[in-house]
Amino acid sequence: MTGFISKCVLRSAVLTLAIVATGATAASAADKITIIVGGMEKQIYLPAVLTQQLGYFKDEGLDVELVNSRAGVEAENELLAGAVQGVVGFYDHTVDLQSKGKYIQSIVQFSQAPGEVELVSAKHPEIKSPADFKGATLGVTGLGSSTDFLTQYLAVRSGLKPGDYTLLPVGAGNTFIAAVKQDQIQAGMTTEPTIAKLLQTGEASVLVDMRTPEKTKAALGGNYPAASFYVQSAWLDSHKDEAQKLANAFVKTMKYIAGHSAEEIADQMPKDYYAGNKDLYVQGLAGGKAMFTPDGRMPADGPETVLKVLSTFSKSLQGKQIDLSKTYTTAFVDAAK
């Protein structure tokens, strides 16, 4: 009898351990958060990788996987499909998607300027302003991306119609550079470190600069909140603890950026992000560091500027009432440690 009881106890203990182990595995899997970034090598999205490099996700007890994508629009699609929990991409997607009946929210605002530049190829000195885009092929990271949005705005504001020019998705980095060299595009919008490389070789020059708040106000009429961390509103409603921990980590990173030099920040980044030239990388970061918010908060007039810009050309926004209060929240940044 004693042996029978012992065997029963042993079986029960093994079963209990199995259940506990299974539960722990399930909990561990549930705790993993996948964030897709619209180009991890781009300096505009530097806070995502920097947060990981500094160990701030781990400090919050988070298991975060960063996944790379070529453009913000691809990242947005992965989020809507439920393949990832969050996106590091441009805030303007929250406004655009609401016009299509889909709700996502920015919970940490990384930048108050796009960090983008419209470059014109040295082969086309006839392009002296966006008004000269007529008949040109213009490079963007992807169709439906924020570079697409901003390029359309610059063209329409200069009196052009959509059929007057062609948008070509060429990504960023080497693919963008190749498109310029091969004359596939006559002008295009890109970020650092691609900007610095093309300026150094003399293969392109700056047409419209949106790397700082001041230059952005001149180009777009106000602060343009760009790089951000956004999630689906439905996920946010049921994952407030995770959202708060993510906000804590990202806000800590924004304060790190505000308190350190471009060179100190570059030292924390993976070396392959320098694209073979650390000095150029640091130079580009120093020139555009002012685009980052010091604390992750949304600029006061930012959402209104984004809505104004998108409404200039977007058919999906025509006749729609957009509730900007549902496109972002400062609650998690306000509560960050």
PDB file of N, CA and C in Angstrom, residues 91-189:
ATOM      1  N   TYR A  91       4.646  58.405 -37.157  1.00  0.00           N
ATOM      2  CA  TYR A  91       3.348  58.683 -36.549  1.00  0.00           C
ATOM      3  C   TYR A  91       2.243  58.886 -37.581  1.00  0.00           C
ATOM      4  N   ASP A  92       2.574  59.421 -38.756  1.00  0.00           N
ATOM      5  CA  ASP A  92       1.529  59.744 -39.741  1.00  0.00           C
ATOM      6  C   ASP A  92       0.699  58.528 -40.172  1.00  0.00           C
ATOM      7  N   HIS A  93       1.226  57.315 -39.957  1.00  0.00           N
ATOM      8  CA  HIS A  93       0.455  56.114 -40.287  1.00  0.00           C
ATOM      9  C   HIS A  93      -0.773  55.968 -39.389  1.00  0.00           C
ATOM     10  N   THR A  94      -0.694  56.501 -38.167  1.00  0.00           N
ATOM     11  CA  THR A  94      -1.850  56.407 -37.267  1.00  0.00           C
ATOM     12  C   THR A  94      -3.014  57.231 -37.800  1.00  0.00           C
ATOM     13  N   VAL A  95      -2.703  58.375 -38.412  1.00  0.00           N
ATOM     14  CA  VAL A  95      -3.732  59.254 -38.990  1.00  0.00           C
ATOM     15  C   VAL A  95      -4.278  58.632 -40.270  1.00  0.00           C
ATOM     16  N   ASP A  96      -3.379  58.175 -41.125  1.00  0.00           N
ATOM     17  CA  ASP A  96      -3.776  57.571 -42.396  1.00  0.00           C
ATOM     18  C   ASP A  96      -4.677  56.359 -42.174  1.00  0.00           C
ATOM     19  N   LEU A  97      -4.324  55.505 -41.226  1.00  0.00           N
ATOM     20  CA  LEU A  97      -5.106  54.286 -40.997  1.00  0.00           C
ATOM     21  C   LEU A  97      -6.462  54.576 -40.379  1.00  0.00           C
ATOM     22  N   GLN A  98      -6.543  55.610 -39.548  1.00  0.00           N
ATOM     23  CA  GLN A  98      -7.848  55.934 -38.972  1.00  0.00           C
ATOM     24  C   GLN A  98      -8.830  56.322 -40.069  1.00  0.00           C
ATOM     25  N   SER A  99      -8.341  56.960 -41.124  1.00  0.00           N
ATOM     26  CA  SER A  99      -9.222  57.328 -42.235  1.00  0.00           C
ATOM     27  C   SER A  99      -9.746  56.094 -42.961  1.00  0.00           C
ATOM     28  N   LYS A 100      -9.103  54.948 -42.714  1.00  0.00           N
ATOM     29  CA  LYS A 100      -9.510  53.683 -43.339  1.00  0.00           C
ATOM     30  C   LYS A 100     -10.190  52.749 -42.338  1.00  0.00           C
ATOM     31  N   GLY A 101     -10.545  53.321 -41.172  1.00  0.00           N
ATOM     32  CA  GLY A 101     -11.284  52.553 -40.171  1.00  0.00           C
ATOM     33  C   GLY A 101     -10.435  51.650 -39.297  1.00  0.00           C
ATOM     34  N   LYS A 102      -9.123  51.882 -39.256  1.00  0.00           N
ATOM     35  CA  LYS A 102      -8.225  51.053 -38.443  1.00  0.00           C
ATOM     36  C   LYS A 102      -7.536  51.946 -37.411  1.00  0.00           C
ATOM     37  N   TYR A 103      -7.436  51.427 -36.192  1.00  0.00           N
ATOM     38  CA  TYR A 103      -6.961  52.271 -35.089  1.00  0.00           C
ATOM     39  C   TYR A 103      -5.658  51.761 -34.482  1.00  0.00           C
ATOM     40  N   ILE A 104      -4.645  52.599 -34.587  1.00  0.00           N
ATOM     41  CA  ILE A 104      -3.371  52.349 -33.927  1.00  0.00           C
ATOM     42  C   ILE A 104      -2.987  53.625 -33.192  1.00  0.00           C
ATOM     43  N   GLN A 105      -2.146  53.480 -32.162  1.00  0.00           N
ATOM     44  CA  GLN A 105      -1.770  54.639 -31.342  1.00  0.00           C
ATOM     45  C   GLN A 105      -0.271  54.691 -31.109  1.00  0.00           C
ATOM     46  N   SER A 106       0.282  55.886 -31.203  1.00  0.00           N
ATOM     47  CA  SER A 106       1.664  56.117 -30.811  1.00  0.00           C
ATOM     48  C   SER A 106       1.696  56.288 -29.298  1.00  0.00           C
ATOM     49  N   ILE A 107       2.600  55.547 -28.637  1.00  0.00           N
ATOM     50  CA  ILE A 107       2.680  55.689 -27.181  1.00  0.00           C
ATOM     51  C   ILE A 107       4.000  56.322 -26.732  1.00  0.00           C
ATOM     52  N   VAL A 108       4.998  56.369 -27.633  1.00  0.00           N
ATOM     53  CA  VAL A 108       6.229  57.106 -27.368  1.00  0.00           C
ATOM     54  C   VAL A 108       6.631  57.791 -28.670  1.00  0.00           C
ATOM     55  N   GLN A 109       6.871  59.097 -28.594  1.00  0.00           N
ATOM     56  CA  GLN A 109       7.241  59.852 -29.787  1.00  0.00           C
ATOM     57  C   GLN A 109       8.747  60.077 -29.794  1.00  0.00           C
ATOM     58  N   PHE A 110       9.438  59.469 -30.741  1.00  0.00           N
ATOM     59  CA  PHE A 110      10.893  59.577 -30.804  1.00  0.00           C
ATOM     60  C   PHE A 110      11.365  60.902 -31.394  1.00  0.00           C
ATOM     61  N   SER A 111      10.642  61.410 -32.394  1.00  0.00           N
ATOM     62  CA  SER A 111      11.144  62.610 -33.074  1.00  0.00           C
ATOM     63  C   SER A 111      10.058  63.633 -33.338  1.00  0.00           C
ATOM     64  N   GLN A 112      10.501  64.873 -33.519  1.00  0.00           N
ATOM     65  CA  GLN A 112       9.604  65.996 -33.795  1.00  0.00           C
ATOM     66  C   GLN A 112       9.867  66.571 -35.186  1.00  0.00           C
ATOM     67  N   ALA A 113      10.707  65.871 -35.944  1.00  0.00           N
ATOM     68  CA  ALA A 113      11.011  66.222 -37.335  1.00  0.00           C
ATOM     69  C   ALA A 113      11.252  64.915 -38.088  1.00  0.00           C
ATOM     70  N   PRO A 114      10.975  64.880 -39.381  1.00  0.00           N
ATOM     71  CA  PRO A 114      11.106  63.616 -40.127  1.00  0.00           C
ATOM     72  C   PRO A 114      12.521  63.058 -40.208  1.00  0.00           C
ATOM     73  N   GLY A 115      13.545  63.939 -40.163  1.00  0.00           N
ATOM     74  CA  GLY A 115      14.900  63.437 -40.346  1.00  0.00           C
ATOM     75  C   GLY A 115      15.162  63.043 -41.795  1.00  0.00           C
ATOM     76  N   GLU A 116      14.298  63.476 -42.685  1.00  0.00           N
ATOM     77  CA  GLU A 116      14.374  63.131 -44.113  1.00  0.00           C
ATOM     78  C   GLU A 116      14.914  64.305 -44.921  1.00  0.00           C
ATOM     79  N   VAL A 117      15.490  63.979 -46.068  1.00  0.00           N
ATOM     80  CA  VAL A 117      15.957  64.994 -47.005  1.00  0.00           C
ATOM     81  C   VAL A 117      15.528  64.586 -48.407  1.00  0.00           C
ATOM     82  N   GLU A 118      15.022  65.543 -49.168  1.00  0.00           N
ATOM     83  CA  GLU A 118      14.774  65.311 -50.587  1.00  0.00           C
ATOM     84  C   GLU A 118      16.070  65.656 -51.303  1.00  0.00           C
ATOM     85  N   LEU A 119      16.707  64.632 -51.853  1.00  0.00           N
ATOM     86  CA  LEU A 119      17.957  64.813 -52.580  1.00  0.00           C
ATOM     87  C   LEU A 119      17.675  64.882 -54.077  1.00  0.00           C
ATOM     88  N   VAL A 120      18.473  65.653 -54.775  1.00  0.00           N
ATOM     89  CA  VAL A 120      18.363  65.703 -56.230  1.00  0.00           C
ATOM     90  C   VAL A 120      19.684  65.229 -56.821  1.00  0.00           C
ATOM     91  N   SER A 121      19.597  64.386 -57.820  1.00  0.00           N
ATOM     92  CA  SER A 121      20.784  63.839 -58.465  1.00  0.00           C
ATOM     93  C   SER A 121      21.611  64.939 -59.117  1.00  0.00           C
ATOM     94  N   ALA A 122      22.938  64.794 -59.042  1.00  0.00           N
ATOM     95  CA  ALA A 122      23.838  65.762 -59.671  1.00  0.00           C
ATOM     96  C   ALA A 122      23.680  65.760 -61.193  1.00  0.00           C
ATOM     97  N   LYS A 123      23.083  64.694 -61.720  1.00  0.00           N
ATOM     98  CA  LYS A 123      22.852  64.599 -63.168  1.00  0.00           C
ATOM     99  C   LYS A 123      21.684  65.469 -63.617  1.00  0.00           C
ATOM    100  N   HIS A 124      20.935  66.019 -62.643  1.00  0.00           N
ATOM    101  CA  HIS A 124      19.729  66.777 -62.992  1.00  0.00           C
ATOM    102  C   HIS A 124      19.696  68.144 -62.295  1.00  0.00           C
ATOM    103  N   PRO A 125      20.612  69.014 -62.687  1.00  0.00           N
ATOM    104  CA  PRO A 125      20.658  70.360 -62.093  1.00  0.00           C
ATOM    105  C   PRO A 125      19.441  71.204 -62.453  1.00  0.00           C
ATOM    106  N   GLU A 126      18.644  70.731 -63.418  1.00  0.00           N
ATOM    107  CA  GLU A 126      17.438  71.478 -63.788  1.00  0.00           C
ATOM    108  C   GLU A 126      16.372  71.427 -62.700  1.00  0.00           C
ATOM    109  N   ILE A 127      16.496  70.466 -61.779  1.00  0.00           N
ATOM    110  CA  ILE A 127      15.539  70.371 -60.664  1.00  0.00           C
ATOM    111  C   ILE A 127      16.038  71.272 -59.539  1.00  0.00           C
ATOM    112  N   LYS A 128      15.414  72.423 -59.420  1.00  0.00           N
ATOM    113  CA  LYS A 128      15.845  73.412 -58.423  1.00  0.00           C
ATOM    114  C   LYS A 128      14.852  73.565 -57.274  1.00  0.00           C
ATOM    115  N   SER A 129      13.639  73.001 -57.441  1.00  0.00           N
ATOM    116  CA  SER A 129      12.613  73.031 -56.393  1.00  0.00           C
ATOM    117  C   SER A 129      11.612  71.922 -56.710  1.00  0.00           C
ATOM    118  N   PRO A 130      10.724  71.582 -55.763  1.00  0.00           N
ATOM    119  CA  PRO A 130       9.713  70.555 -56.048  1.00  0.00           C
ATOM    120  C   PRO A 130       8.825  70.889 -57.247  1.00  0.00           C
ATOM    121  N   ALA A 131       8.740  72.154 -57.608  1.00  0.00           N
ATOM    122  CA  ALA A 131       7.947  72.533 -58.780  1.00  0.00           C
ATOM    123  C   ALA A 131       8.538  71.942 -60.064  1.00  0.00           C
ATOM    124  N   ASP A 132       9.817  71.563 -60.011  1.00  0.00           N
ATOM    125  CA  ASP A 132      10.496  70.989 -61.173  1.00  0.00           C
ATOM    126  C   ASP A 132      10.397  69.467 -61.228  1.00  0.00           C
ATOM    127  N   PHE A 133       9.568  68.885 -60.358  1.00  0.00           N
ATOM    128  CA  PHE A 133       9.404  67.425 -60.352  1.00  0.00           C
ATOM    129  C   PHE A 133       8.632  66.914 -61.576  1.00  0.00           C
ATOM    130  N   LYS A 134       8.010  67.808 -62.306  1.00  0.00           N
ATOM    131  CA  LYS A 134       7.172  67.394 -63.433  1.00  0.00           C
ATOM    132  C   LYS A 134       7.993  66.571 -64.426  1.00  0.00           C
ATOM    133  N   GLY A 135       7.503  65.353 -64.705  1.00  0.00           N
ATOM    134  CA  GLY A 135       8.175  64.448 -65.632  1.00  0.00           C
ATOM    135  C   GLY A 135       9.274  63.614 -65.007  1.00  0.00           C
ATOM    136  N   ALA A 136       9.557  63.847 -63.714  1.00  0.00           N
ATOM    137  CA  ALA A 136      10.655  63.135 -63.044  1.00  0.00           C
ATOM    138  C   ALA A 136      10.162  61.869 -62.348  1.00  0.00           C
ATOM    139  N   THR A 137      11.112  60.967 -62.122  1.00  0.00           N
ATOM    140  CA  THR A 137      10.851  59.788 -61.297  1.00  0.00           C
ATOM    141  C   THR A 137      11.494  60.033 -59.940  1.00  0.00           C
ATOM    142  N   LEU A 138      10.693  59.925 -58.890  1.00  0.00           N
ATOM    143  CA  LEU A 138      11.125  60.279 -57.536  1.00  0.00           C
ATOM    144  C   LEU A 138      11.213  59.040 -56.663  1.00  0.00           C
ATOM    145  N   GLY A 139      12.317  58.890 -55.982  1.00  0.00           N
ATOM    146  CA  GLY A 139      12.517  57.721 -55.140  1.00  0.00           C
ATOM    147  C   GLY A 139      11.883  57.866 -53.769  1.00  0.00           C
ATOM    148  N   VAL A 140      11.197  56.796 -53.317  1.00  0.00           N
ATOM    149  CA  VAL A 140      10.636  56.709 -51.964  1.00  0.00           C
ATOM    150  C   VAL A 140      10.996  55.328 -51.427  1.00  0.00           C
ATOM    151  N   THR A 141      10.912  55.154 -50.115  1.00  0.00           N
ATOM    152  CA  THR A 141      11.250  53.837 -49.561  1.00  0.00           C
ATOM    153  C   THR A 141      10.251  52.781 -50.009  1.00  0.00           C
ATOM    154  N   GLY A 142       8.968  53.137 -49.996  1.00  0.00           N
ATOM    155  CA  GLY A 142       7.923  52.220 -50.434  1.00  0.00           C
ATOM    156  C   GLY A 142       6.657  53.006 -50.728  1.00  0.00           C
ATOM    157  N   LEU A 143       5.810  52.488 -51.584  1.00  0.00           N
ATOM    158  CA  LEU A 143       4.543  53.152 -51.874  1.00  0.00           C
ATOM    159  C   LEU A 143       3.642  53.032 -50.646  1.00  0.00           C
ATOM    160  N   GLY A 144       3.074  54.169 -50.219  1.00  0.00           N
ATOM    161  CA  GLY A 144       2.282  54.174 -48.992  1.00  0.00           C
ATOM    162  C   GLY A 144       3.125  54.437 -47.756  1.00  0.00           C
ATOM    163  N   SER A 145       4.419  54.653 -47.961  1.00  0.00           N
ATOM    164  CA  SER A 145       5.319  54.957 -46.842  1.00  0.00           C
ATOM    165  C   SER A 145       5.270  56.453 -46.524  1.00  0.00           C
ATOM    166  N   SER A 146       5.916  56.830 -45.439  1.00  0.00           N
ATOM    167  CA  SER A 146       5.939  58.241 -45.059  1.00  0.00           C
ATOM    168  C   SER A 146       6.745  59.077 -46.045  1.00  0.00           C
ATOM    169  N   THR A 147       7.765  58.491 -46.672  1.00  0.00           N
ATOM    170  CA  THR A 147       8.498  59.227 -47.702  1.00  0.00           C
ATOM    171  C   THR A 147       7.600  59.478 -48.909  1.00  0.00           C
ATOM    172  N   ASP A 148       6.700  58.554 -49.172  1.00  0.00           N
ATOM    173  CA  ASP A 148       5.681  58.726 -50.217  1.00  0.00           C
ATOM    174  C   ASP A 148       4.779  59.907 -49.845  1.00  0.00           C
ATOM    175  N   PHE A 149       4.280  59.909 -48.604  1.00  0.00           N
ATOM    176  CA  PHE A 149       3.386  60.980 -48.142  1.00  0.00           C
ATOM    177  C   PHE A 149       4.052  62.349 -48.285  1.00  0.00           C
ATOM    178  N   LEU A 150       5.273  62.455 -47.779  1.00  0.00           N
ATOM    179  CA  LEU A 150       5.958  63.754 -47.763  1.00  0.00           C
ATOM    180  C   LEU A 150       6.325  64.218 -49.170  1.00  0.00           C
ATOM    181  N   THR A 151       6.695  63.284 -50.030  1.00  0.00           N
ATOM    182  CA  THR A 151       7.021  63.639 -51.412  1.00  0.00           C
ATOM    183  C   THR A 151       5.785  64.168 -52.133  1.00  0.00           C
ATOM    184  N   GLN A 152       4.650  63.500 -51.926  1.00  0.00           N
ATOM    185  CA  GLN A 152       3.408  63.960 -52.549  1.00  0.00           C
ATOM    186  C   GLN A 152       3.035  65.351 -52.049  1.00  0.00           C
ATOM    187  N   TYR A 153       3.221  65.586 -50.757  1.00  0.00           N
ATOM    188  CA  TYR A 153       2.896  66.897 -50.206  1.00  0.00           C
ATOM    189  C   TYR A 153       3.752  67.988 -50.847  1.00  0.00           C
ATOM    190  N   LEU A 154       5.059  67.751 -50.942  1.00  0.00           N
ATOM    191  CA  LEU A 154       5.949  68.753 -51.527  1.00  0.00           C
ATOM    192  C   LEU A 154       5.563  69.053 -52.974  1.00  0.00           C
ATOM    193  N   ALA A 155       5.162  68.011 -53.709  1.00  0.00           N
ATOM    194  CA  ALA A 155       4.785  68.192 -55.115  1.00  0.00           C
ATOM    195  C   ALA A 155       3.467  68.945 -55.256  1.00  0.00           C
ATOM    196  N   VAL A 156       2.464  68.522 -54.507  1.00  0.00           N
ATOM    197  CA  VAL A 156       1.137  69.147 -54.595  1.00  0.00           C
ATOM    198  C   VAL A 156       1.194  70.598 -54.136  1.00  0.00           C
ATOM    199  N   ARG A 157       1.950  70.858 -53.075  1.00  0.00           N
ATOM    200  CA  ARG A 157       2.087  72.224 -52.569  1.00  0.00           C
ATOM    201  C   ARG A 157       2.741  73.141 -53.612  1.00  0.00           C
ATOM    202  N   SER A 158       3.533  72.520 -54.497  1.00  0.00           N
ATOM    203  CA  SER A 158       4.203  73.291 -55.549  1.00  0.00           C
ATOM    204  C   SER A 158       3.376  73.380 -56.823  1.00  0.00           C
ATOM    205  N   GLY A 159       2.123  72.920 -56.743  1.00  0.00           N
ATOM    206  CA  GLY A 159       1.221  73.067 -57.871  1.00  0.00           C
ATOM    207  C   GLY A 159       1.154  71.893 -58.826  1.00  0.00           C
ATOM    208  N   LEU A 160       1.786  70.768 -58.494  1.00  0.00           N
ATOM    209  CA  LEU A 160       1.761  69.602 -59.368  1.00  0.00           C
ATOM    210  C   LEU A 160       0.614  68.664 -59.025  1.00  0.00           C
ATOM    211  N   LYS A 161       0.246  67.837 -59.977  1.00  0.00           N
ATOM    212  CA  LYS A 161      -0.784  66.815 -59.785  1.00  0.00           C
ATOM    213  C   LYS A 161      -0.116  65.448 -59.753  1.00  0.00           C
ATOM    214  N   PRO A 162      -0.790  64.426 -59.165  1.00  0.00           N
ATOM    215  CA  PRO A 162      -0.186  63.088 -59.065  1.00  0.00           C
ATOM    216  C   PRO A 162       0.364  62.535 -60.375  1.00  0.00           C
ATOM    217  N   GLY A 163      -0.293  62.795 -61.492  1.00  0.00           N
ATOM    218  CA  GLY A 163       0.168  62.268 -62.769  1.00  0.00           C
ATOM    219  C   GLY A 163       1.350  62.999 -63.367  1.00  0.00           C
ATOM    220  N   ASP A 164       1.778  64.083 -62.731  1.00  0.00           N
ATOM    221  CA  ASP A 164       2.884  64.883 -63.267  1.00  0.00           C
ATOM    222  C   ASP A 164       4.252  64.270 -62.988  1.00  0.00           C
ATOM    223  N   TYR A 165       4.310  63.307 -62.079  1.00  0.00           N
ATOM    224  CA  TYR A 165       5.582  62.693 -61.681  1.00  0.00           C
ATOM    225  C   TYR A 165       5.332  61.223 -61.365  1.00  0.00           C
ATOM    226  N   THR A 166       6.397  60.459 -61.218  1.00  0.00           N
ATOM    227  CA  THR A 166       6.295  59.029 -60.908  1.00  0.00           C
ATOM    228  C   THR A 166       7.021  58.737 -59.608  1.00  0.00           C
ATOM    229  N   LEU A 167       6.392  57.976 -58.741  1.00  0.00           N
ATOM    230  CA  LEU A 167       7.029  57.540 -57.496  1.00  0.00           C
ATOM    231  C   LEU A 167       7.551  56.117 -57.679  1.00  0.00           C
ATOM    232  N   LEU A 168       8.810  55.910 -57.301  1.00  0.00           N
ATOM    233  CA  LEU A 168       9.429  54.590 -57.451  1.00  0.00           C
ATOM    234  C   LEU A 168       9.969  54.116 -56.100  1.00  0.00           C
ATOM    235  N   PRO A 169       9.499  52.964 -55.602  1.00  0.00           N
ATOM    236  CA  PRO A 169      10.021  52.441 -54.333  1.00  0.00           C
ATOM    237  C   PRO A 169      11.432  51.881 -54.507  1.00  0.00           C
ATOM    238  N   VAL A 170      12.397  52.479 -53.820  1.00  0.00           N
ATOM    239  CA  VAL A 170      13.790  52.050 -53.969  1.00  0.00           C
ATOM    240  C   VAL A 170      14.456  51.733 -52.632  1.00  0.00           C
ATOM    241  N   GLY A 171      13.674  51.750 -51.548  1.00  0.00           N
ATOM    242  CA  GLY A 171      14.257  51.460 -50.249  1.00  0.00           C
ATOM    243  C   GLY A 171      15.189  52.568 -49.790  1.00  0.00           C
ATOM    244  N   ALA A 172      16.215  52.168 -49.042  1.00  0.00           N
ATOM    245  CA  ALA A 172      17.199  53.134 -48.537  1.00  0.00           C
ATOM    246  C   ALA A 172      18.581  52.503 -48.627  1.00  0.00           C
ATOM    247  N   GLY A 173      19.594  53.256 -48.211  1.00  0.00           N
ATOM    248  CA  GLY A 173      20.943  52.701 -48.223  1.00  0.00           C
ATOM    249  C   GLY A 173      21.444  52.428 -49.632  1.00  0.00           C
ATOM    250  N   ASN A 174      22.038  51.249 -49.820  1.00  0.00           N
ATOM    251  CA  ASN A 174      22.673  50.911 -51.094  1.00  0.00           C
ATOM    252  C   ASN A 174      21.702  50.883 -52.266  1.00  0.00           C
ATOM    253  N   THR A 175      20.449  50.466 -52.027  1.00  0.00           N
ATOM    254  CA  THR A 175      19.485  50.413 -53.128  1.00  0.00           C
ATOM    255  C   THR A 175      19.086  51.807 -53.582  1.00  0.00           C
ATOM    256  N   PHE A 176      18.992  52.737 -52.645  1.00  0.00           N
ATOM    257  CA  PHE A 176      18.698  54.132 -52.993  1.00  0.00           C
ATOM    258  C   PHE A 176      19.876  54.729 -53.756  1.00  0.00           C
ATOM    259  N   ILE A 177      21.072  54.492 -53.260  1.00  0.00           N
ATOM    260  CA  ILE A 177      22.284  55.024 -53.907  1.00  0.00           C
ATOM    261  C   ILE A 177      22.411  54.483 -55.326  1.00  0.00           C
ATOM    262  N   ALA A 178      22.141  53.194 -55.496  1.00  0.00           N
ATOM    263  CA  ALA A 178      22.224  52.589 -56.827  1.00  0.00           C
ATOM    264  C   ALA A 178      21.205  53.211 -57.773  1.00  0.00           C
ATOM    265  N   ALA A 179      20.008  53.510 -57.264  1.00  0.00           N
ATOM    266  CA  ALA A 179      18.965  54.117 -58.097  1.00  0.00           C
ATOM    267  C   ALA A 179      19.383  55.506 -58.581  1.00  0.00           C
ATOM    268  N   VAL A 180      20.109  56.250 -57.735  1.00  0.00           N
ATOM    269  CA  VAL A 180      20.617  57.562 -58.131  1.00  0.00           C
ATOM    270  C   VAL A 180      21.714  57.402 -59.185  1.00  0.00           C
ATOM    271  N   LYS A 181      22.655  56.506 -58.913  1.00  0.00           N
ATOM    272  CA  LYS A 181      23.776  56.307 -59.826  1.00  0.00           C
ATOM    273  C   LYS A 181      23.319  55.858 -61.210  1.00  0.00           C
ATOM    274  N   GLN A 182      22.298  54.984 -61.226  1.00  0.00           N
ATOM    275  CA  GLN A 182      21.819  54.418 -62.495  1.00  0.00           C
ATOM    276  C   GLN A 182      20.755  55.293 -63.157  1.00  0.00           C
ATOM    277  N   ASP A 183      20.493  56.437 -62.561  1.00  0.00           N
ATOM    278  CA  ASP A 183      19.509  57.390 -63.082  1.00  0.00           C
ATOM    279  C   ASP A 183      18.095  56.802 -63.154  1.00  0.00           C
ATOM    280  N   GLN A 184      17.828  55.837 -62.271  1.00  0.00           N
ATOM    281  CA  GLN A 184      16.453  55.315 -62.164  1.00  0.00           C
ATOM    282  C   GLN A 184      15.553  56.356 -61.523  1.00  0.00           C
ATOM    283  N   ILE A 185      16.156  57.179 -60.662  1.00  0.00           N
ATOM    284  CA  ILE A 185      15.431  58.288 -60.045  1.00  0.00           C
ATOM    285  C   ILE A 185      16.226  59.571 -60.251  1.00  0.00           C
ATOM    286  N   GLN A 186      15.521  60.665 -60.415  1.00  0.00           N
ATOM    287  CA  GLN A 186      16.177  61.959 -60.591  1.00  0.00           C
ATOM    288  C   GLN A 186      16.252  62.728 -59.270  1.00  0.00           C
ATOM    289  N   ALA A 187      15.385  62.354 -58.360  1.00  0.00           N
ATOM    290  CA  ALA A 187      15.401  62.920 -57.008  1.00  0.00           C
ATOM    291  C   ALA A 187      14.754  61.883 -56.105  1.00  0.00           C
ATOM    292  N   GLY A 188      14.934  62.038 -54.799  1.00  0.00           N
ATOM    293  CA  GLY A 188      14.343  61.052 -53.896  1.00  0.00           C
ATOM    294  C   GLY A 188      14.509  61.442 -52.447  1.00  0.00           C
ATOM    295  N   MET A 189      13.673  60.837 -51.595  1.00  0.00           N
ATOM    296  CA  MET A 189      13.695  61.157 -50.176  1.00  0.00           C
ATOM    297  C   MET A 189      14.327  60.022 -49.389  1.00  0.00           C
TER     298      MET A 189
END
